[in-house]
Amino acid sequence: MTAPILSPPPLFTGEYFQNPYPAFTWLRENSPVHPLTFPVGNLPMWLVTRYEDVRAILGDHNRFSSDAPRWATEDFKKAGMAFGTGTVIEQILSVLDPPDHTRVRKLAMGAFTPRRTATWKEPTEQIVQSALDRMQRMEQPDVMEFASIVPAEVIGRVLGIPLDRFKEILHAIERALHVDPEHTDESTKAYQEIVDYGREVITEKRRNPGDDLTTTFIDARDGDDRLDEDELVALVALMIMVGLDTTRNLIGSGVLALLDHPDQRDLLRAEPQLADTAVEEFLRYDGALTVALIRFTKEDVEVAGTRIPAGSTVIAALQSANRDPAYFAHPDRLDITRNGDARHLGLGHGLHNCLGAALARLETRIAVPAVFERFPDLSLAVPRSDLRYGESWLLRSLESLPVHLNSKE
Amino acid sequence: MKATLRLDRKVCAGAGLCAAMDPTHFQLAADGRATLLVAELADAEAVEAAQDVIDCCPSEAISLAETA
């Protein structure tokens, strides 16, 4: 028998980034509302890991705000942890509280309803097939390249912009989210690049309007005055930022999950109608975001018997909630037929639940099965233990997923 | 204007947005999907607030039926 671990495992550092699940298990059992010092900037925070508490926090924007400029501590802002400090990204939809949130979300939601999203099915299928063609020609095929191309091209078409610069933008996103208190200007610069790109896109679209989302947003600004100019820029920047990395991660983790669970891969091939529940399971099993965007307490609150004072920084661990055995039977097992357990929190919950959920689901439902349809004998080209995740406090992002496309003979 | 809220529980994905925005009319049931606490909307203000929730729902699960 192994001795019980008495102290909490290291968080937001080292091995945690590669596999946070053992740490989450420990926290759920021993310290579900856990005070910690965030390694970057030595910021005091609370990490919440049980399903019911995570869901309750995300559903309670009146006490847990996402609005960092308004509610975060000065130390938090100084460490560069707030999104886009000093740029219009500071006020993206993801951090707004009502009533501004309601006004902007209403406007953006129209573009991502299940019905609107369904019209993207055929274009997405074409994009996936041509991305698979490219993968087939690669000397060292990498599923993550495929997984990057698909959302970039889809969101490029939705916004009506050529995303020939998407690698540059992906890199800017990565640099923006990389928090280093010694060099916060680097992150600000990266955010500014994303904003500048958004402005360029808007300028171009004002000149050449099209049947696309950017033009719809511009009309809402110039026609109906439902957005101010900064909000318009922030909204386009947001679409670029969140449409790329997140779906990339989900497609990659879905493929990896099926490589790790050949029985589930075979089941999905035999019963393609399971694709919908499979996508929900990918979101639960290893979703794109490890934790939710940070919340700030607007007043003293109590979570599962622990008092958190007003002005605190709270991290709700989505992926820990999604593996909570109190809500999911055999939570560490991938089961694409899972149905009837609790709803996963892989797309968030409450006011700020994922706006692009329907599009992310559509892309993943098409892309992941298509990989195994094209390459039934797909296998890892490196030892499983060589796979690395980016060291991000927020995103669960595989760096690369090298594969053999055909069985080795 | 009076109106009645309709909720399609088969379409609801349980994102929890309605209950967060308007806990007077919506709550989440044990199965994680939304339920209506009060379906009747008494005045124009209530109808407008409900329309906000309808427009923000990611699943298009909520609608309004005008009653008078």
PDB file of C-alpha atoms in Angstrom, chain A residues 55 58-62 101-102 105-106 109-110 112-116 343 348-355 357-358 361, chain B residues 11 13-23 28-33 48 51-60:
ATOM      1  CA  ARG A  55     -20.770  24.641 -11.684  1.00  0.00           C
ATOM      2  CA  LEU A  58     -19.719  29.582 -13.094  1.00  0.00           C
ATOM      3  CA  GLY A  59     -23.476  29.976 -12.707  1.00  0.00           C
ATOM      4  CA  ASP A  60     -23.146  32.873 -10.258  1.00  0.00           C
ATOM      5  CA  HIS A  61     -21.770  35.892 -12.130  1.00  0.00           C
ATOM      6  CA  ASN A  62     -23.376  38.225  -9.601  1.00  0.00           C
ATOM      7  CA  HIS A 101     -22.661  41.341 -21.788  1.00  0.00           C
ATOM      8  CA  THR A 102     -26.303  40.875 -22.773  1.00  0.00           C
ATOM      9  CA  ARG A 105     -23.745  38.413 -26.627  1.00  0.00           C
ATOM     10  CA  LYS A 106     -27.175  38.776 -28.269  1.00  0.00           C
ATOM     11  CA  MET A 109     -25.030  34.607 -30.634  1.00  0.00           C
ATOM     12  CA  GLY A 110     -27.115  34.950 -33.801  1.00  0.00           C
ATOM     13  CA  PHE A 112     -23.513  30.625 -33.819  1.00  0.00           C
ATOM     14  CA  THR A 113     -26.928  29.135 -33.189  1.00  0.00           C
ATOM     15  CA  PRO A 114     -27.257  25.459 -34.056  1.00  0.00           C
ATOM     16  CA  ARG A 115     -29.365  26.365 -37.113  1.00  0.00           C
ATOM     17  CA  ARG A 116     -26.885  28.920 -38.457  1.00  0.00           C
ATOM     18  CA  ARG A 343     -23.602  17.474 -18.214  1.00  0.00           C
ATOM     19  CA  GLY A 348     -18.168  26.221 -19.459  1.00  0.00           C
ATOM     20  CA  HIS A 349     -21.459  27.008 -17.771  1.00  0.00           C
ATOM     21  CA  GLY A 350     -23.727  29.937 -17.029  1.00  0.00           C
ATOM     22  CA  LEU A 351     -23.496  33.430 -18.446  1.00  0.00           C
ATOM     23  CA  HIS A 352     -20.155  32.927 -20.182  1.00  0.00           C
ATOM     24  CA  ASN A 353     -20.724  29.436 -21.571  1.00  0.00           C
ATOM     25  CA  CYS A 354     -19.013  28.961 -24.912  1.00  0.00           C
ATOM     26  CA  LEU A 355     -20.546  31.150 -27.607  1.00  0.00           C
ATOM     27  CA  ALA A 357     -20.115  25.726 -28.905  1.00  0.00           C
ATOM     28  CA  ALA A 358     -22.194  24.647 -31.905  1.00  0.00           C
ATOM     29  CA  ARG A 361     -19.015  20.611 -31.954  1.00  0.00           C
TER      30      ARG A 361
ATOM     31  CA  VAL B  11     -33.209  20.916 -27.390  1.00  0.00           C
ATOM     32  CA  ALA B  13     -28.126  21.508 -23.722  1.00  0.00           C
ATOM     33  CA  GLY B  14     -27.994  22.616 -20.096  1.00  0.00           C
ATOM     34  CA  ALA B  15     -25.526  25.462 -20.642  1.00  0.00           C
ATOM     35  CA  GLY B  16     -27.057  27.239 -17.678  1.00  0.00           C
ATOM     36  CA  LEU B  17     -27.176  30.674 -19.265  1.00  0.00           C
ATOM     37  CA  CYS B  18     -30.910  31.247 -18.728  1.00  0.00           C
ATOM     38  CA  ALA B  19     -30.778  30.373 -15.033  1.00  0.00           C
ATOM     39  CA  ALA B  20     -27.759  32.663 -14.604  1.00  0.00           C
ATOM     40  CA  MET B  21     -29.399  35.564 -16.451  1.00  0.00           C
ATOM     41  CA  ASP B  22     -32.915  35.250 -15.101  1.00  0.00           C
ATOM     42  CA  PRO B  23     -33.307  33.043 -12.025  1.00  0.00           C
ATOM     43  CA  LEU B  28     -31.734  23.938 -13.777  1.00  0.00           C
ATOM     44  CA  ALA B  29     -33.339  20.634 -12.911  1.00  0.00           C
ATOM     45  CA  ALA B  30     -31.551  17.604 -11.492  1.00  0.00           C
ATOM     46  CA  ASP B  31     -30.832  16.337 -15.010  1.00  0.00           C
ATOM     47  CA  GLY B  32     -28.890  19.545 -15.708  1.00  0.00           C
ATOM     48  CA  ARG B  33     -31.415  20.915 -18.187  1.00  0.00           C
ATOM     49  CA  GLU B  48     -38.098  42.335 -23.049  1.00  0.00           C
ATOM     50  CA  GLN B  51     -36.213  38.203 -25.168  1.00  0.00           C
ATOM     51  CA  ASP B  52     -32.647  38.919 -23.997  1.00  0.00           C
ATOM     52  CA  VAL B  53     -32.405  35.417 -22.553  1.00  0.00           C
ATOM     53  CA  ILE B  54     -33.875  33.891 -25.724  1.00  0.00           C
ATOM     54  CA  ASP B  55     -31.345  35.743 -27.876  1.00  0.00           C
ATOM     55  CA  CYS B  56     -28.411  34.648 -25.700  1.00  0.00           C
ATOM     56  CA  CYS B  57     -29.346  30.943 -25.360  1.00  0.00           C
ATOM     57  CA  PRO B  58     -26.782  28.859 -27.253  1.00  0.00           C
ATOM     58  CA  SER B  59     -29.285  26.078 -28.061  1.00  0.00           C
ATOM     59  CA  GLU B  60     -32.326  28.037 -29.322  1.00  0.00           C
TER      60      GLU B  60
END
